[in-house]
Every structure is written in C-alpha cells, then in structure tokens.
Short mmCIF file of C-alpha atoms and ligand atoms in Angstrom, two decimals:
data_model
loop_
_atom_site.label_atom_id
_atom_site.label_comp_id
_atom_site.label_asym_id
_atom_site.label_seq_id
_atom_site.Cartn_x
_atom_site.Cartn_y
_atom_site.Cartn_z
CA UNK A 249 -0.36 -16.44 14.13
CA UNK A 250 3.18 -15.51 14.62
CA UNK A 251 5.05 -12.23 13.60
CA UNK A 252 6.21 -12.51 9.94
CA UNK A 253 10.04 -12.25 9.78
CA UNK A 254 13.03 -11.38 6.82
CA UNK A 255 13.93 -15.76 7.63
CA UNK A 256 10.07 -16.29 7.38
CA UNK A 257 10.00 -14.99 4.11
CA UNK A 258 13.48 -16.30 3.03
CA UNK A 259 12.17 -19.91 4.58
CA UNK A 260 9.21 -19.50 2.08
CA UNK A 261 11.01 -18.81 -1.14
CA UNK A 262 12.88 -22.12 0.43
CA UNK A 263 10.22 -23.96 0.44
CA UNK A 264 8.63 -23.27 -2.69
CA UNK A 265 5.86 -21.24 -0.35
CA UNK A 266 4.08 -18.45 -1.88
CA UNK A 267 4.63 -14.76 -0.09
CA UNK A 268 1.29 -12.66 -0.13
CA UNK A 269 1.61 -9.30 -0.05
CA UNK A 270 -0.85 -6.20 0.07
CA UNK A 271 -0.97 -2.66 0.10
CA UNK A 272 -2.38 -1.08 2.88
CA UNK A 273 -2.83 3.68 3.84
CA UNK A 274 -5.10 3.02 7.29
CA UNK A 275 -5.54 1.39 10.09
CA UNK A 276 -9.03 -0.58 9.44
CA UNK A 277 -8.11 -2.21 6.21
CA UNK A 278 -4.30 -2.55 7.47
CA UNK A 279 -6.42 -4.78 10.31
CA UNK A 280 -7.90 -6.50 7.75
CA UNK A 281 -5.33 -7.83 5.70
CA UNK A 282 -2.97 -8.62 9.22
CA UNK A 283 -6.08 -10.66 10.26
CA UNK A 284 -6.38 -12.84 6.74
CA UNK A 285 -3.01 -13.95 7.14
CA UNK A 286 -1.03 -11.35 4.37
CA UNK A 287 2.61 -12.17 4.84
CA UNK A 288 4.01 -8.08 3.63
CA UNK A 289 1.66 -5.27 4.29
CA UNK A 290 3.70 -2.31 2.22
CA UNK A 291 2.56 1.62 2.50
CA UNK A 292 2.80 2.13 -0.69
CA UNK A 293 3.67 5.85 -2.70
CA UNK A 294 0.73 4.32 -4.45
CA UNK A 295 -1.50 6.05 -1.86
CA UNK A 296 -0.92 9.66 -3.77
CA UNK A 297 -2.92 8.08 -6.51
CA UNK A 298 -5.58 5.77 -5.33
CA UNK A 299 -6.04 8.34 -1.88
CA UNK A 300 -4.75 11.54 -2.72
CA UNK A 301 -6.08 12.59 -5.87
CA UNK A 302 -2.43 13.18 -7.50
CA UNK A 303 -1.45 11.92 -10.87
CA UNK A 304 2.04 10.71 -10.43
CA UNK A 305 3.36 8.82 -7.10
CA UNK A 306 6.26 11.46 -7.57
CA UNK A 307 4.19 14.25 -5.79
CA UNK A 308 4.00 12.21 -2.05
CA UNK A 309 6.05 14.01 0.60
CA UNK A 310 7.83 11.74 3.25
CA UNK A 311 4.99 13.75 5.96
CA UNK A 312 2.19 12.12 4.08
CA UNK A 313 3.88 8.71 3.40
CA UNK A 314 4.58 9.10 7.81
CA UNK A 315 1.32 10.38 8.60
CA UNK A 316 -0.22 7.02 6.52
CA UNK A 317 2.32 4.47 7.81
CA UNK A 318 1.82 5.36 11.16
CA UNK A 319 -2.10 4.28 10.85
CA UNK A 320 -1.20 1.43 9.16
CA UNK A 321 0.96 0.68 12.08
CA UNK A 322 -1.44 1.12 14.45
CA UNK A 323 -3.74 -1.90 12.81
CA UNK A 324 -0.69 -4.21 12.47
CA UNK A 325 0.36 -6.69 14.36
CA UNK A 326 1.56 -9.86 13.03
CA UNK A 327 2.39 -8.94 9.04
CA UNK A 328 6.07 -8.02 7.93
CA UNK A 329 5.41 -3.97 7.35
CA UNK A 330 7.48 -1.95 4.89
CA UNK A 331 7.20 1.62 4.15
CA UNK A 332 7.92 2.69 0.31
CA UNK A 333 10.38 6.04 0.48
CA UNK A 334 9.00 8.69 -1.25
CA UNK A 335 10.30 10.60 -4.63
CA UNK A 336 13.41 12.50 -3.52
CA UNK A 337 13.71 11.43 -0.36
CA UNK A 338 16.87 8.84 -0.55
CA UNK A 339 19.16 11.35 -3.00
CA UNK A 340 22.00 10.81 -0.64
CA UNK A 341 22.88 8.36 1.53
CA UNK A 342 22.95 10.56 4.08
CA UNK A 343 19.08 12.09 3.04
CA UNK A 344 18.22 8.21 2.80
CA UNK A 345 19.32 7.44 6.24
CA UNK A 346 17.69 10.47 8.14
CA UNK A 347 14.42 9.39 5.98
CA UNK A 348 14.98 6.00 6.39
CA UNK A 349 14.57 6.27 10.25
CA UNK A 350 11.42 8.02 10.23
CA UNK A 351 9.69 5.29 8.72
CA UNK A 352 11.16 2.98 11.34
CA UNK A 353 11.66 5.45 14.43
CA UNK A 354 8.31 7.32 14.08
CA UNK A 355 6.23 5.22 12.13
CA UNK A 356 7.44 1.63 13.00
CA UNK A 357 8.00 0.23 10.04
CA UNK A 358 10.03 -3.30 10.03
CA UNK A 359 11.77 -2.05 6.24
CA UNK A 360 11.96 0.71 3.94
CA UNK A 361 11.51 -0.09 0.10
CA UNK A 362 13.33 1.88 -2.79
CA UNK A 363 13.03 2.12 -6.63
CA UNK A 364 15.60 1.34 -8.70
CA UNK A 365 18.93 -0.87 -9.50
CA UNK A 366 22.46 -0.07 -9.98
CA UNK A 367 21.52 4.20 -9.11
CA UNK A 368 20.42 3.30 -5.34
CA UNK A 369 23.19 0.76 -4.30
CA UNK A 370 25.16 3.60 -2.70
CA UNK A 371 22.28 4.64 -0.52
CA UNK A 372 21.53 0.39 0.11
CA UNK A 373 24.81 -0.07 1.17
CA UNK A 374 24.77 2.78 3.35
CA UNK A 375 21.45 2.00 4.93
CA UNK A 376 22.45 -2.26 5.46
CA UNK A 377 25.34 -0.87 7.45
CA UNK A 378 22.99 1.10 9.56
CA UNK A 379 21.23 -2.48 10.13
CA UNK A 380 17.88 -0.70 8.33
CA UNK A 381 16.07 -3.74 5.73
CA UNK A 382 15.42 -2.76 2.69
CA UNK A 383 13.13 -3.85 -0.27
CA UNK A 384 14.53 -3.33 -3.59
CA UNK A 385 12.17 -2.64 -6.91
CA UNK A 386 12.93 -3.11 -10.41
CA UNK A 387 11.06 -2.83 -13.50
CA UNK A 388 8.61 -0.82 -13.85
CA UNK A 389 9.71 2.23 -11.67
CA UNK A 390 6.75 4.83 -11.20
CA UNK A 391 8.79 7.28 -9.34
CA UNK A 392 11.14 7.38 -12.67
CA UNK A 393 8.01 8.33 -15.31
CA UNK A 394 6.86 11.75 -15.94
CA UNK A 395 3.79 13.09 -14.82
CA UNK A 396 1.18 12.69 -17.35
CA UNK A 397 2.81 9.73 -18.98
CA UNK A 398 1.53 6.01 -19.12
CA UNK A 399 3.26 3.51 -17.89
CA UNK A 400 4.98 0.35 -19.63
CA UNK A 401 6.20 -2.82 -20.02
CA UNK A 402 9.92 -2.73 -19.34
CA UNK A 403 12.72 -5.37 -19.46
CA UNK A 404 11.41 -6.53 -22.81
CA UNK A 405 14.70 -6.45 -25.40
CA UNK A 406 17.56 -8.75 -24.34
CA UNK A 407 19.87 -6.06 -23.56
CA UNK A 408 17.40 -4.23 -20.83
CA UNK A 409 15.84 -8.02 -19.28
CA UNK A 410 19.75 -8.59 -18.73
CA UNK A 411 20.79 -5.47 -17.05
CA UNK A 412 17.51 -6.28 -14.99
CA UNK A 413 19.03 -9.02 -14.48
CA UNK A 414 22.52 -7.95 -13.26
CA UNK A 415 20.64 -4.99 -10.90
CA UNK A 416 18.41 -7.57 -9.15
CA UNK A 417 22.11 -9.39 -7.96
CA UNK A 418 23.45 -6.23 -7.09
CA UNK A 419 20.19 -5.48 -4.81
CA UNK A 420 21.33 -9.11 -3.13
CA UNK A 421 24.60 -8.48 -2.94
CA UNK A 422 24.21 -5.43 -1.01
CA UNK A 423 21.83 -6.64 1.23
CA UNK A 424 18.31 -6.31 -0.22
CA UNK A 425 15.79 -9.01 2.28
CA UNK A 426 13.65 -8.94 -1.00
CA UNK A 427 12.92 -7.15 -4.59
CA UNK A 428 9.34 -6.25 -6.19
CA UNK A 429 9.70 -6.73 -10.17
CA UNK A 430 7.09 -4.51 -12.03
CA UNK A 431 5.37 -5.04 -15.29
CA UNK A 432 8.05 -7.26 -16.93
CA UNK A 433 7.61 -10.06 -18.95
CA UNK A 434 6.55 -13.46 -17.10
CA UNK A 435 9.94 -15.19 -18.90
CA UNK A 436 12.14 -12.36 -16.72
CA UNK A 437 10.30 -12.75 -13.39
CA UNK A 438 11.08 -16.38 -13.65
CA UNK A 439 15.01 -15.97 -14.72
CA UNK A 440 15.39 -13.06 -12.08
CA UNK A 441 13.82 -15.54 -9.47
CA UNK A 442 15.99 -18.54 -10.06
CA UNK A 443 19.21 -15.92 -10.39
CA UNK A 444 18.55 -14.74 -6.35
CA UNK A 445 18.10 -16.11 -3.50
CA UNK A 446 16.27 -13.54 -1.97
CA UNK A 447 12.35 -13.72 -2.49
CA UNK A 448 11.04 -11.82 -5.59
CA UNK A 449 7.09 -10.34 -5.12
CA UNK A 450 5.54 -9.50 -8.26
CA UNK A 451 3.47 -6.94 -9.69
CA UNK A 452 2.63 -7.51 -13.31
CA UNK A 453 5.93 -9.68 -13.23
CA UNK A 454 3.56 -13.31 -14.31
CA UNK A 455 3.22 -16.42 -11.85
CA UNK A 456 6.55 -17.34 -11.06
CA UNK A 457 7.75 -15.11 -8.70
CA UNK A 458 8.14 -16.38 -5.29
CA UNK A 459 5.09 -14.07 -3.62
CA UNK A 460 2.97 -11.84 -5.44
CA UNK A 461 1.56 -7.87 -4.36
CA UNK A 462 -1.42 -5.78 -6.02
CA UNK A 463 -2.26 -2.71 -5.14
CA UNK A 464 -5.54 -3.46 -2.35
CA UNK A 465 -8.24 -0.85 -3.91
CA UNK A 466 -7.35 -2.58 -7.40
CA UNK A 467 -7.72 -5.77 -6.05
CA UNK A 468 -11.49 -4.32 -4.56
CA UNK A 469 -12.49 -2.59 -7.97
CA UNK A 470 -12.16 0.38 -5.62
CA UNK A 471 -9.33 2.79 -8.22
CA UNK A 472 -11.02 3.59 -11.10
CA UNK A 473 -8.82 5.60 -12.82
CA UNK A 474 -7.10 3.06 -14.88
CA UNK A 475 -6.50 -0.67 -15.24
CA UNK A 476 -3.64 -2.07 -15.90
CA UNK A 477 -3.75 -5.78 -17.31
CA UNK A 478 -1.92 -7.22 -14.51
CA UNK A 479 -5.03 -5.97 -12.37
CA UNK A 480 -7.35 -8.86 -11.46
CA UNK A 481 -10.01 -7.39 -9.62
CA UNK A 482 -11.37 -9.73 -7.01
CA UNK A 483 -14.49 -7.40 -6.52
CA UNK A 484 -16.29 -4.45 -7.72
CA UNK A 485 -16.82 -2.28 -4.42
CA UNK A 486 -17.31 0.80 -6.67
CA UNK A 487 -19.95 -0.40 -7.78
CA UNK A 488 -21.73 -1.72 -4.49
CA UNK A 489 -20.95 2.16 -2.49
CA UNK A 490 -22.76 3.93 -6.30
CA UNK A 491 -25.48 1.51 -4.97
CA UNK A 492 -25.28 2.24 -1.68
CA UNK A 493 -25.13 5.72 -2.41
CA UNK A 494 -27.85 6.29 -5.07
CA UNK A 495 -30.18 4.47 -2.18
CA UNK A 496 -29.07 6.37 0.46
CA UNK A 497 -29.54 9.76 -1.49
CA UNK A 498 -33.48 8.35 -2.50
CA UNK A 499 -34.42 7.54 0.83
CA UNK A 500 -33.10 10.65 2.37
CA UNK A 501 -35.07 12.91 0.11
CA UNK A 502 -38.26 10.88 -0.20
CA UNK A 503 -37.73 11.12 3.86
CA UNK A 504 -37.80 7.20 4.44
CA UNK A 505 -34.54 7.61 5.97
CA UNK A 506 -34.30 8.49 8.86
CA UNK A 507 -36.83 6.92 10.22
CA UNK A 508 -38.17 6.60 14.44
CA UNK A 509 -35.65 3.57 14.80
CA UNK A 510 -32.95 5.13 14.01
CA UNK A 511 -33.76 8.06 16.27
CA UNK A 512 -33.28 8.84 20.10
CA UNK A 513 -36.20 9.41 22.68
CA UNK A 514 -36.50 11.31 25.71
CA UNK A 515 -38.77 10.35 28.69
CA UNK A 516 -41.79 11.02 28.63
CA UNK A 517 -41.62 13.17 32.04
CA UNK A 518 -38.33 15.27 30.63
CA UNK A 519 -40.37 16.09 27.27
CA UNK A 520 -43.30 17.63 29.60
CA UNK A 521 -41.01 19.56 31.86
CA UNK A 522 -38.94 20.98 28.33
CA UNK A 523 -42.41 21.23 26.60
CA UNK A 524 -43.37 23.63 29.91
CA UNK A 525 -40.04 25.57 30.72
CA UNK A 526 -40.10 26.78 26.29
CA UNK A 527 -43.67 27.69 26.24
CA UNK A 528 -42.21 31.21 26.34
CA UNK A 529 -39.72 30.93 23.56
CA UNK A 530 -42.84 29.63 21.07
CA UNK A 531 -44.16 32.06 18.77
CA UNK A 532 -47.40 30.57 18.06
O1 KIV B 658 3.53 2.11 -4.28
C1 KIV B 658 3.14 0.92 -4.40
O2 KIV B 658 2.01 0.56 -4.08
C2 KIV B 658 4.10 -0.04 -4.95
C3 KIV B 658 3.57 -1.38 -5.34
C4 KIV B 658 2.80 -1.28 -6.58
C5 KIV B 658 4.63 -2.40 -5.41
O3 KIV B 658 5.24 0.27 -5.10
#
C-alpha cells in the first residue's frame, strides 16, 4: 500500500470515499493500525487520559506529546500521521511555529492538529506560510473545558451551529488540509461537510462526515473511565486482560505456573561440575 497523502485524502472526500482514522501513543499498536489500512493515524492529547492517568487533556506537555509521537513514528509507515499540539503550546504564532516543528523535525510527523476556530487563525496562517499542514478541530474542544468538568454537546442552538459553521470556512480559507468536528449534532456535521471542500473526520459528529476517528482504547473497550455515546466499542479487551489476569494470579500461587516447559535446563555434565565446585557453600 502506498503512503497516504493531503490529495489522497482530498481525492477521497472527491470521491465520496470514506477517510478512517485512529488514534495511536506507541509503536506496536501504531503498527497495527498502518498495517489494516487506517488512512490518519493522529497522536492524540487524548493520551494524558487514556495513558497518563490525568483528568483533563489540558495537563500534556509538548515533551510527552514528543516522546509518544516519536514511537508512533517509529511503527508508521504508510498512514498520513498528525501530531495534536498540546494545551498552551500554539499561544503565539511564533510559540506555535517553534512547537510546530518539533512534531515534524523531531518526531516526524506529516501535520500538526489544533483546537479551535476563529481564536487560532493567526497562528494557521502563520504556520501555512511556513509550508507546516495543519488539522483544524471544532466542536467539542477538550483543551477549552475545565478540569473536572464533563463534556458536551456543542453547536446545538442556531446561532452557535452557524458560527461553527463560519469557523470551519475560515479553517479552509487559511489553509486547513482537514477539520475534526466533535460531539455536534449529526444535522451540523452534514451542513459543515457540504459547506468545505476540505475532508471533515468525525468524532461524535453522526455518519455524514467524509471519514470518521475514535479514540483506539475506546474503540477496544480498553478506557474505562467514561463512555461517551458516540463510543461504539468494537471489543471488550478489559475484560479479556481481568481474565487473563485473575488466571495468571491463580496459577502463580497454586504454583501451576511456571511450570518445567517454561523453564531453562543446563547439561547434565555442567549441573555435576556446579553441583561439585558449591559443595562448600552448602550448609547442610
Ligand atoms: O486527542 C484526541 O485523541 C483527539 C481526537 C478525539 C480527535 O483530539
């Protein structure tokens, strides 16, 4: 299969194709999801949650979000790969830029993606001059919700679904190769998709969006700590390692694990000569 390109994914919007897209924090399962054919493999800010142990994306540092891309990197080889700029780090055009080529320069990312509409276009603008691609992301904006408090629906009045609206042109305008739209309603995702020309990927944004992203340990039943509706978990992993764990733990302690085939020998001559040369350390 053939590297995925900003034209492959503009051809597929063309064509009515559908863009798959993942998240991915490490090399094996970033290996995975290049090898099943995933168009976008993104390093999300989503990995201070589902990885980390935080409780807001807002507490990543741009070292962590490196340190992670850079695995991902390392199992990627055909997917388009973006990395997702961390809280804080594109203030200033200037902040956004130096940032910006990190992810590319160090961690070898094809794109960058930042949240927000009408607020970032500055730093957009700034970066599409430096010939950096950039993912835009409206909606449903963790980096923009306090610690500690749940997330919602957004774009759902008229006034807010039209400024949505008017932010996801601005995104194109300026140079956006693509926007995520967020837990809006499905009516939005479908206007805000016929309005651009660029590809939208949605995430709780309904079925008409021209790709589609979840986050991957939702997809695997692997995050537990909550479940949003637009979560359709294609397994239940947690529950297989419990298993897996619970049996492990039984047979260790009942001491039917390990057993001689999982051991090493030594020959039979080396045993006799050790067995001789620690008769003295014995104290039998
Ligand atoms: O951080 C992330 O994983 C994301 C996706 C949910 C789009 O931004």
């Amino acid at each position: 299969m053939k590297e995925v390109t900003v034209s492959n994914l503009l051809e597929k919007k063309r064509r009515h194709e559908k863009i798959t897209a993942l998240t991915a924090y490490d090399t094996p399962m970033a290996e995975m999801l290049d090898r099943l054919g995933i168009d976008l493999i993104l390093v999300g800010d989503s990995v201070g949650m589902v990885l980390l142990g935080y409780s807001s994306t807002r507490f990543v540092t741009m070292d962590e979000m490196i340190h992670h891309t850079k695995a991902v990197r390392r199992g990627v080889k055909r997917a388009y790969l973006v990395g997702d700029m961390p809280y804080r780090s594109y203030q200033t055009p200037a902040a956004a830029y130096k940032n910006a080529c990190r992810f590319i320069d160090e961690a070898g990312c094809d794109a960058v993606k930042l949240e927000g509409g009408e607020a970032v276009l500055p730093v957009l603008r700034f970066l599409r001059k430096k010939k950096i691609q950039v993912q835009g992301h409206l909606g449903l904006l963790p980096q923009s919700v306090k610690p500690g408090t749940p997330f919602h629906l957004k774009a759902k009045d008229p006034l807010s679904a039209k400024q949505l609206m008017e932010e996801a042109s601005l995104l194109e305008k300026e140079g956006a190769f693509s926007i995520i739209l967020e837990c809006i309603p499905y009516e939005v995702g479908r206007m805000v998709t016929a309005l651009v020309k660029i590809p939208t990927i949605g995430i709780g944004a309904g079925p008409f969006c021209d790709g589609q992203i979840l986050v991957t340990h939702d997809l695997l039943g692997l995050f537990q700590t909550f479940k949003p509706r637009f979560v359709k978990p294609y397994a239940d992993l947690a529950q297989r390692v419990g298993r897996a764990v619970a049996t492990y733990r039984r047979e260790v302690s009942n001491r039917s694990f390990p057993t001689l085939h999982h051991s090493f020998s030594m020959a039979p001559e080396a045993l006799r000569q050790l067995k001789r040369i620690t008769q003295s350390l014995r104290h039998d």
